[in-house]
mmCIF file of C-alpha atoms and ligand atoms in Angstrom:
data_model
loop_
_atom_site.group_PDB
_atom_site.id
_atom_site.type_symbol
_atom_site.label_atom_id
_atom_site.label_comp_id
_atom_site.label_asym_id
_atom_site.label_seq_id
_atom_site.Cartn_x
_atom_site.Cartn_y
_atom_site.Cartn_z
ATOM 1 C CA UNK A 1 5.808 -14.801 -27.801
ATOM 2 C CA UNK A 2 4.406 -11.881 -29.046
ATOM 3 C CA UNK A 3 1.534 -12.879 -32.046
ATOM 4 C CA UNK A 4 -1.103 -11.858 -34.397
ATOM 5 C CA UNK A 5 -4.336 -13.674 -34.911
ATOM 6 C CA UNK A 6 -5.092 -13.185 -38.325
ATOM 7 C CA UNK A 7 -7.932 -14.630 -40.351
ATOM 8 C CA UNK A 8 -11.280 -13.931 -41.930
ATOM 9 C CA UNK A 9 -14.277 -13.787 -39.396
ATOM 10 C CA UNK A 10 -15.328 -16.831 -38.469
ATOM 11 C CA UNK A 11 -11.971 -18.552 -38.918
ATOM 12 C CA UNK A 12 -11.961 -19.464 -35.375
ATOM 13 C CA UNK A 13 -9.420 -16.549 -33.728
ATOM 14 C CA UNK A 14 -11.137 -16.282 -30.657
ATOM 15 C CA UNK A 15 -12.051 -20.197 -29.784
ATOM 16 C CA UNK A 16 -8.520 -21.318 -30.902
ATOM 17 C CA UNK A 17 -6.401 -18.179 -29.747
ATOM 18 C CA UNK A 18 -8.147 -18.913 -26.038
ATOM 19 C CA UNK A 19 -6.413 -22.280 -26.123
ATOM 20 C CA UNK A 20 -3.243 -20.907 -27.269
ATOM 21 C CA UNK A 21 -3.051 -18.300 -25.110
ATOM 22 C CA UNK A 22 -3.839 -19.990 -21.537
ATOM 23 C CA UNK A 23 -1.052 -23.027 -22.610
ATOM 24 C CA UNK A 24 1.207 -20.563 -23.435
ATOM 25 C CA UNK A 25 0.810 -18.179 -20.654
ATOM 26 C CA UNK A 26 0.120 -15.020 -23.184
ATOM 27 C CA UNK A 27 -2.347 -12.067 -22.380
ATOM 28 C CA UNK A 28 -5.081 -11.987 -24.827
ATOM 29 C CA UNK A 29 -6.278 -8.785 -26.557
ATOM 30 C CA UNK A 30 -9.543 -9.243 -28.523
ATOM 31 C CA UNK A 31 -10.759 -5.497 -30.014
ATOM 32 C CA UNK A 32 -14.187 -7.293 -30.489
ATOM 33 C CA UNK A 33 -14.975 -8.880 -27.555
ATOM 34 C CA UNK A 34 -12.975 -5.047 -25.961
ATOM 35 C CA UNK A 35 -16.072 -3.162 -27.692
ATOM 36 C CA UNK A 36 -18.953 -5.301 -26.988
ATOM 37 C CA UNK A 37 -18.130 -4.778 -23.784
ATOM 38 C CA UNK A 38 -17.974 -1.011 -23.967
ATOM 39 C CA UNK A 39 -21.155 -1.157 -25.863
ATOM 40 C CA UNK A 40 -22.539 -3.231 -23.031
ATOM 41 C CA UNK A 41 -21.685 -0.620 -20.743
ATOM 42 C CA UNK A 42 -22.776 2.242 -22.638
ATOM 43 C CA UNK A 43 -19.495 3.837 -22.192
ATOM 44 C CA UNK A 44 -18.284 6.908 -24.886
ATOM 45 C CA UNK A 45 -16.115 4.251 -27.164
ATOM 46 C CA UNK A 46 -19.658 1.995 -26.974
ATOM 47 C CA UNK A 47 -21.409 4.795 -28.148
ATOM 48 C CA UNK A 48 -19.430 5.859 -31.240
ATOM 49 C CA UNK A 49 -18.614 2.523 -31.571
ATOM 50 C CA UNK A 50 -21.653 0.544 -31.937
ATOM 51 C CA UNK A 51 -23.431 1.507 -35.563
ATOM 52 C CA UNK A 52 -20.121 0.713 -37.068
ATOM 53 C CA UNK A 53 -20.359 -2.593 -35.186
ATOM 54 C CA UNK A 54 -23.790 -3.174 -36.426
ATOM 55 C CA UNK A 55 -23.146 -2.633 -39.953
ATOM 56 C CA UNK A 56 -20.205 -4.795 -39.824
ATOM 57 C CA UNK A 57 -17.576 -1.642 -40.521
ATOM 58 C CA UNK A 58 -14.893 -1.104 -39.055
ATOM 59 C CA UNK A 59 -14.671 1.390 -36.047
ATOM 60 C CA UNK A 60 -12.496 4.263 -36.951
ATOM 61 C CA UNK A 61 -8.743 3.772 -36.506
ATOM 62 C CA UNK A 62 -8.345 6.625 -33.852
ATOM 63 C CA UNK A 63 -10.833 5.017 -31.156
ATOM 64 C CA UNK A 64 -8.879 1.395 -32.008
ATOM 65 C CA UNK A 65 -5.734 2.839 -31.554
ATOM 66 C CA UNK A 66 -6.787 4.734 -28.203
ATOM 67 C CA UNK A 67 -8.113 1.416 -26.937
ATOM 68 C CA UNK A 68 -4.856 -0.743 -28.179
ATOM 69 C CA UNK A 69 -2.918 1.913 -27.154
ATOM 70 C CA UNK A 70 -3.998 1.317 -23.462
ATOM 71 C CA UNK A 71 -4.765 -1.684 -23.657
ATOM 72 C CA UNK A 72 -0.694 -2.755 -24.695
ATOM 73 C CA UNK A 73 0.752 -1.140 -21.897
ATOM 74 C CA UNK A 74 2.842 -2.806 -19.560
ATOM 75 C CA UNK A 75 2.245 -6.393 -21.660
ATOM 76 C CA UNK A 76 5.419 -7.927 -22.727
ATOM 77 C CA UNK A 77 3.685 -11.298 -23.820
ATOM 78 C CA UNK A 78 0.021 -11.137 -25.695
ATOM 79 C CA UNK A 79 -1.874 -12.426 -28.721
ATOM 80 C CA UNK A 80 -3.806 -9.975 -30.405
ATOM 81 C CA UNK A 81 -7.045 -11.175 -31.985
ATOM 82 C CA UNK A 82 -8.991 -8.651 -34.269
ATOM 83 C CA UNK A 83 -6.192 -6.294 -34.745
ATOM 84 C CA UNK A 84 -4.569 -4.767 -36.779
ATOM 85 C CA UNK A 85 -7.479 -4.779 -38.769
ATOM 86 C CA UNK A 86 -6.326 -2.493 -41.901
ATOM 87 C CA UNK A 87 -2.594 -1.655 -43.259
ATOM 88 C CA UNK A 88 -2.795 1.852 -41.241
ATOM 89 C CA UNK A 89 -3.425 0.183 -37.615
ATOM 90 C CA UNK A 90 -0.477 -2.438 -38.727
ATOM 91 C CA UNK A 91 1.792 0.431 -38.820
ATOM 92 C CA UNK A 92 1.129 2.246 -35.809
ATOM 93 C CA UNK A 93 1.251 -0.964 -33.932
ATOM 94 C CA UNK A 94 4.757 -1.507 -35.290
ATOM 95 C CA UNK A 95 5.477 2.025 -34.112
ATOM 96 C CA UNK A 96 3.448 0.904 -30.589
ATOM 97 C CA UNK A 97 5.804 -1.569 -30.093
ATOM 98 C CA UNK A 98 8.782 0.465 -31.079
ATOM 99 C CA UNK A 99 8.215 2.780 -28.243
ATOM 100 C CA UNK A 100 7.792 -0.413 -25.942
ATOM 101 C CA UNK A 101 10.835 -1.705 -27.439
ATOM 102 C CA UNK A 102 9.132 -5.050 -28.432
ATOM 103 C CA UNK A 103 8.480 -6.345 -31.497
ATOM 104 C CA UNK A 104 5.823 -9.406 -32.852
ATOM 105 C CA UNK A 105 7.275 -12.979 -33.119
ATOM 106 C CA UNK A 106 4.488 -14.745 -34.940
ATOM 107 C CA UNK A 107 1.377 -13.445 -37.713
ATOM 108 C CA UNK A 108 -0.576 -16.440 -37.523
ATOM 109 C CA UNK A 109 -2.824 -16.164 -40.898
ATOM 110 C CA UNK A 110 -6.156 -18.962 -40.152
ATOM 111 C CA UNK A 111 -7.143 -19.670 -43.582
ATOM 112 C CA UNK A 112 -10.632 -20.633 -43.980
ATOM 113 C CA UNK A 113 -12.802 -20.527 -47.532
ATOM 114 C CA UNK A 114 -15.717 -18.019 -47.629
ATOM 115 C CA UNK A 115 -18.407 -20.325 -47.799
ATOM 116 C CA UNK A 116 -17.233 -22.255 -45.035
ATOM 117 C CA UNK A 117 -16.698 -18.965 -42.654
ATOM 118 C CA UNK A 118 -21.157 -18.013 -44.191
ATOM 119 C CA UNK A 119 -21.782 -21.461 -42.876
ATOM 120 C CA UNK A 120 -19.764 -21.316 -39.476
ATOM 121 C CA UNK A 121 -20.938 -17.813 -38.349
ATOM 122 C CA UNK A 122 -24.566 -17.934 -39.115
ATOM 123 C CA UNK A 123 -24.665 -21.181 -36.722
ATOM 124 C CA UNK A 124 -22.526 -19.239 -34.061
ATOM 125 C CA UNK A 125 -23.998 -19.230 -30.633
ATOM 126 C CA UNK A 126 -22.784 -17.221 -27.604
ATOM 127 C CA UNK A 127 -23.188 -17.148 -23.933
ATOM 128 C CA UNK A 128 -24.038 -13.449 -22.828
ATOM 129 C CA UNK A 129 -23.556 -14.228 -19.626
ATOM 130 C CA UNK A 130 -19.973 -15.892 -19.502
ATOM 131 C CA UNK A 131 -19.047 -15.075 -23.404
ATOM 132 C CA UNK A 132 -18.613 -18.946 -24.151
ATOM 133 C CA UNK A 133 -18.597 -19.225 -27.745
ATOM 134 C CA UNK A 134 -20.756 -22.302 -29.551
ATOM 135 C CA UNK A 135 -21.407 -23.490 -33.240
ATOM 136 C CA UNK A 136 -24.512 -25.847 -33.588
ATOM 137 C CA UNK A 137 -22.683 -27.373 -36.377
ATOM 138 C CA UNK A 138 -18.911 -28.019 -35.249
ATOM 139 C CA UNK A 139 -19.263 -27.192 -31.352
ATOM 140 C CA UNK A 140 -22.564 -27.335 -30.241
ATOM 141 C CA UNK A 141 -23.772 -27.106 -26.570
ATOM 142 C CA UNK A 142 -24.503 -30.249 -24.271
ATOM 143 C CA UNK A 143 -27.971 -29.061 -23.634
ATOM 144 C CA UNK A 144 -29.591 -26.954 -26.681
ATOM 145 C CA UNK A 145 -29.598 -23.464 -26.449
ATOM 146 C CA UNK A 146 -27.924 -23.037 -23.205
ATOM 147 C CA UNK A 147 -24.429 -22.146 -22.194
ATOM 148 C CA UNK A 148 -22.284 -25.657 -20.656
ATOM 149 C CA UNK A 149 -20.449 -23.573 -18.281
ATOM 150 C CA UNK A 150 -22.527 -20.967 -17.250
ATOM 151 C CA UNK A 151 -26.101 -22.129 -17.817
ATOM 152 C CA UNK A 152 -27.444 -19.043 -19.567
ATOM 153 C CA UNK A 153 -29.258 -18.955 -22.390
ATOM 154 C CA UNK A 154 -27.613 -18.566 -25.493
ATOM 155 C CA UNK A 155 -27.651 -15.676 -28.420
ATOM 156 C CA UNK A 156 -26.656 -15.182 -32.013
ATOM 157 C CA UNK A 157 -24.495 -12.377 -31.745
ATOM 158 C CA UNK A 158 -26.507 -8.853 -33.976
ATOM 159 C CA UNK A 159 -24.198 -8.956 -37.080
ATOM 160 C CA UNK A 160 -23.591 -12.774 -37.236
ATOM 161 C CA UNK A 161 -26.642 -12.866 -39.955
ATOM 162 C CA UNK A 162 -26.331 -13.657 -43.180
ATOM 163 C CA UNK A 163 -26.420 -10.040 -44.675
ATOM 164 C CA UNK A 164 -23.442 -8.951 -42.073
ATOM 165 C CA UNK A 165 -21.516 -11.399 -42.434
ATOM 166 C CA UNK A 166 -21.284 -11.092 -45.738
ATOM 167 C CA UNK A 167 -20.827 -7.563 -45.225
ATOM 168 C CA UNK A 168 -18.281 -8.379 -42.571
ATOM 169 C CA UNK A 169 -16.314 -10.890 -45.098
ATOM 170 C CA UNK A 170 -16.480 -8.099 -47.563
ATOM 171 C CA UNK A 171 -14.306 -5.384 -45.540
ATOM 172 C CA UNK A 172 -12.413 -7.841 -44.504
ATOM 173 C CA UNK A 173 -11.099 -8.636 -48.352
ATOM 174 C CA UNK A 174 -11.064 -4.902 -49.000
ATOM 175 C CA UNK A 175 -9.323 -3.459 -45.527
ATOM 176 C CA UNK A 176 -7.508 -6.750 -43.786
ATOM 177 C CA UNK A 177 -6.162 -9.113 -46.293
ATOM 178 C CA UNK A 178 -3.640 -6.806 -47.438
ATOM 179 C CA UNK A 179 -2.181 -7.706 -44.216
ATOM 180 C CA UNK A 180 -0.598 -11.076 -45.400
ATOM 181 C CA UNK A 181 0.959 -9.829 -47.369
ATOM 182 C CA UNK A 182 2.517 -6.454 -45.105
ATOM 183 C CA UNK A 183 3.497 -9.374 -42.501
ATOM 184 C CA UNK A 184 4.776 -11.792 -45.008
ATOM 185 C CA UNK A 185 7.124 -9.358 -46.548
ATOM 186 C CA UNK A 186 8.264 -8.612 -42.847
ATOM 187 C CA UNK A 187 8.966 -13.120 -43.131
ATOM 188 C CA UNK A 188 6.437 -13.198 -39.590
ATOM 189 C CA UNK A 189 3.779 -15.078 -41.592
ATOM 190 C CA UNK A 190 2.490 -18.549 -40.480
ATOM 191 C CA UNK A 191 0.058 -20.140 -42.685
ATOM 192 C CA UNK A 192 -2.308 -22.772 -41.398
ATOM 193 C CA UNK A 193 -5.371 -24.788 -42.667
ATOM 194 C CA UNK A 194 -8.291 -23.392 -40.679
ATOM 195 C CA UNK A 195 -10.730 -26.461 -41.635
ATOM 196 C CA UNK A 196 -11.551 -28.962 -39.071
ATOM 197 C CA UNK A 197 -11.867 -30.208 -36.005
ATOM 198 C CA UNK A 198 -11.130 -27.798 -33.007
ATOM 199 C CA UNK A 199 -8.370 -30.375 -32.085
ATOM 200 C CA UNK A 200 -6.822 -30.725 -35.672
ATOM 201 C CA UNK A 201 -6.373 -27.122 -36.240
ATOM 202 C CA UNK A 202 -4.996 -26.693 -32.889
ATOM 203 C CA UNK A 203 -2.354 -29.155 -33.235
ATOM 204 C CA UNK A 204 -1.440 -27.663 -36.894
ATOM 205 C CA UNK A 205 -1.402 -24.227 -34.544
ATOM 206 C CA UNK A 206 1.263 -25.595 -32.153
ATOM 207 C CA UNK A 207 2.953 -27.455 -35.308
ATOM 208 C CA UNK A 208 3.297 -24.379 -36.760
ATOM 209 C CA UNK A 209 4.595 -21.668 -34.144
ATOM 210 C CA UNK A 210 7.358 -24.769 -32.733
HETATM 211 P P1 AMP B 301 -14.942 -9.250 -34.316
HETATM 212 O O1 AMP B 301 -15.521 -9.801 -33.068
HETATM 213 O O2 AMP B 301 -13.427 -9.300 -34.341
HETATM 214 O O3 AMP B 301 -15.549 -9.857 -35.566
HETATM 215 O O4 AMP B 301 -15.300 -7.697 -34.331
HETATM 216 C C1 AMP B 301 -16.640 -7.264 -34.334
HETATM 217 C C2 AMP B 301 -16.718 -5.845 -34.875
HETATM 218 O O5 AMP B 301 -15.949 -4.966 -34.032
HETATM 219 C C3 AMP B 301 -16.109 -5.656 -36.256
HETATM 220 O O6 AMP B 301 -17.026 -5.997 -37.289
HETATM 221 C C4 AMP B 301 -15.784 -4.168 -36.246
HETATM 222 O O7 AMP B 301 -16.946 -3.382 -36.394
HETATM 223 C C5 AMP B 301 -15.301 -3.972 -34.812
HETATM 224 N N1 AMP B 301 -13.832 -4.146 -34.693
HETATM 225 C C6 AMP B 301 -13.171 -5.144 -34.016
HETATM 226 N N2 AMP B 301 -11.841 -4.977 -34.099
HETATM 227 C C7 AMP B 301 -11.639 -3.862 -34.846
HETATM 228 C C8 AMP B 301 -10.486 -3.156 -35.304
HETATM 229 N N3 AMP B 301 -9.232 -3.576 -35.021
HETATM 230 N N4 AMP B 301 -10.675 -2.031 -36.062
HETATM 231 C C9 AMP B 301 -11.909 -1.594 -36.353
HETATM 232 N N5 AMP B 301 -13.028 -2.201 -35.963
HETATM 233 C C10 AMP B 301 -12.913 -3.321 -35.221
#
C-alpha cells in the first residue's frame, strides 16, 4: 500500500498513521516531524525552514520537494503524513512516483471539525526526548507532565498555541483542502470520521482501506 494521510492539523495523522503503519509493515514519511528534526540539528533546511515553521506557513515547495525527493527513494511501501501539502507538491509527487514507476493506492482524508482540532492541539503534549505524542484531554500521560515511555518531561510543541493554530488551520483551508478534491477526482479518496476514541477511529481506518 502506498497512502496519503490527509487531514486538518490536529486530526490525528501522526498518532493514528503510527498504528497503521507498524501493522501494516509501511515506511512512514512525516515532513513535520522530518523538519523539526533538521531544525533540531541546526542543519541548512532547519535554518530556512524554521520561521516558516513558527508562523505556521508552509515551507517553500522547493526545500519539501528536495527533502521528499530523497526521502522516497528506494521505498516501494510508505504512508506519507504532512504531504502533499498544496495542489503544486500533489503534482510533482505524482510525477515522483512516475519516475519510480509507483503510484498511491489510498488518500485517506481524517475529517475532524475546526473547533474540535482548536481544542485537541492546544492540549497537545510531546515528549522531546522520544517524540511520544499526548493530549491531556483524549490521551493523557500516566504520570502528569511526563513522557510513559521515555520518562522525559513533556512540551507543548512552539506553534500548537492558540494564535498558530488558528493560523495553521487557516493555510490549511486556503493551500491543502483543495486536495480532496485533486485526489477524489483521481477516485483514491477515503473518507473517515476523525472524532473519537483512538480505538474507534482506528477501526473505521482499517474498515475503510479493507
Ligand atoms: P505538521 O507537524 O505536519 O503540522 O507540520 C509542522 C509545520 O511544518 C507546518 O506548519 C509547516 O510549516 C511545515 N510543513 C510540514 N510539512 C510541510 C509540507 N509538506 N510543505 C510545507 N511545509 C510543511
Amino acid at each position: 500500500m502506498r497512502i496519503v494521510l490527509l487531514g486538518p492539523p490536529g486530526a490525528g495523522k501522526g498518532t493514528q498513521g503510527e498504528r497503521l503503519a507498524r501493522e501494516l509493515g509501511l515506511k512512514r514519511l512525516v515532513t513535520g516531524d522530518m523538519l523539526r528534526e533538521a531544525v533540531a540539528k541546526g542543519t541548512e533546511l532547519g535554518k530556512k525552514a524554521k520561521e516558516y515553521m513558527e508562523r505556521g506557513e508552509l515551507v517553500p515547495d522547493e526545500l519539501i520537494l528536495a527533502m521528499m525527493r530523497e526521502a522516497l527513494a528506494g521505498a516501494d511501501k510508505f504512508l506519507l503524513d504532512g504531504f502533499p501539502r498544496n495542489l503544486a507538491q500533489a503534482e510533482a509527487l505524482d510525477r515522483m512516483l512516475g519516475e519510480m514507476g509507483l503510484d498511491l493506492t489510498h488518500v485517506l482524508l481524517l475529517d475532524v471539525p475546526d473547533e474540535e482540532i482548536v481544542r485537541r492541539l492546544t492540549a497537545r503534549r510531546v515528549c522531546p526526548r522520544c517524540g511520544a505524542v499526548y493530549n491531556l484531554i483524549t490521551n493523557p500521560p500516566k504520570e502528569d507532565g511526563k513522557c510513559d515511555r521515555c520518562g522525559a518531561e513533556l512540551v507543548q510543541r512552539p506553534d500548537d498555541t492558540e494564535e498558530v493554530v488558528r493560523k495553521r488551520l487557516e493555510v490549511y483551508k486556503a493551500q491543502t483542502e483543495p486536495l480532496v478534491d485533486y485526489y477524489s477526482k483521481k477516485g483514491l479518496l477515503v473518507r473517515v470520521n476523525g472524532v473519537g476514541s483512538l480505538d474507534e477511529v482506528y477501526e473505521r481506518i482499517r474498515a475503510a482501506l479493507s
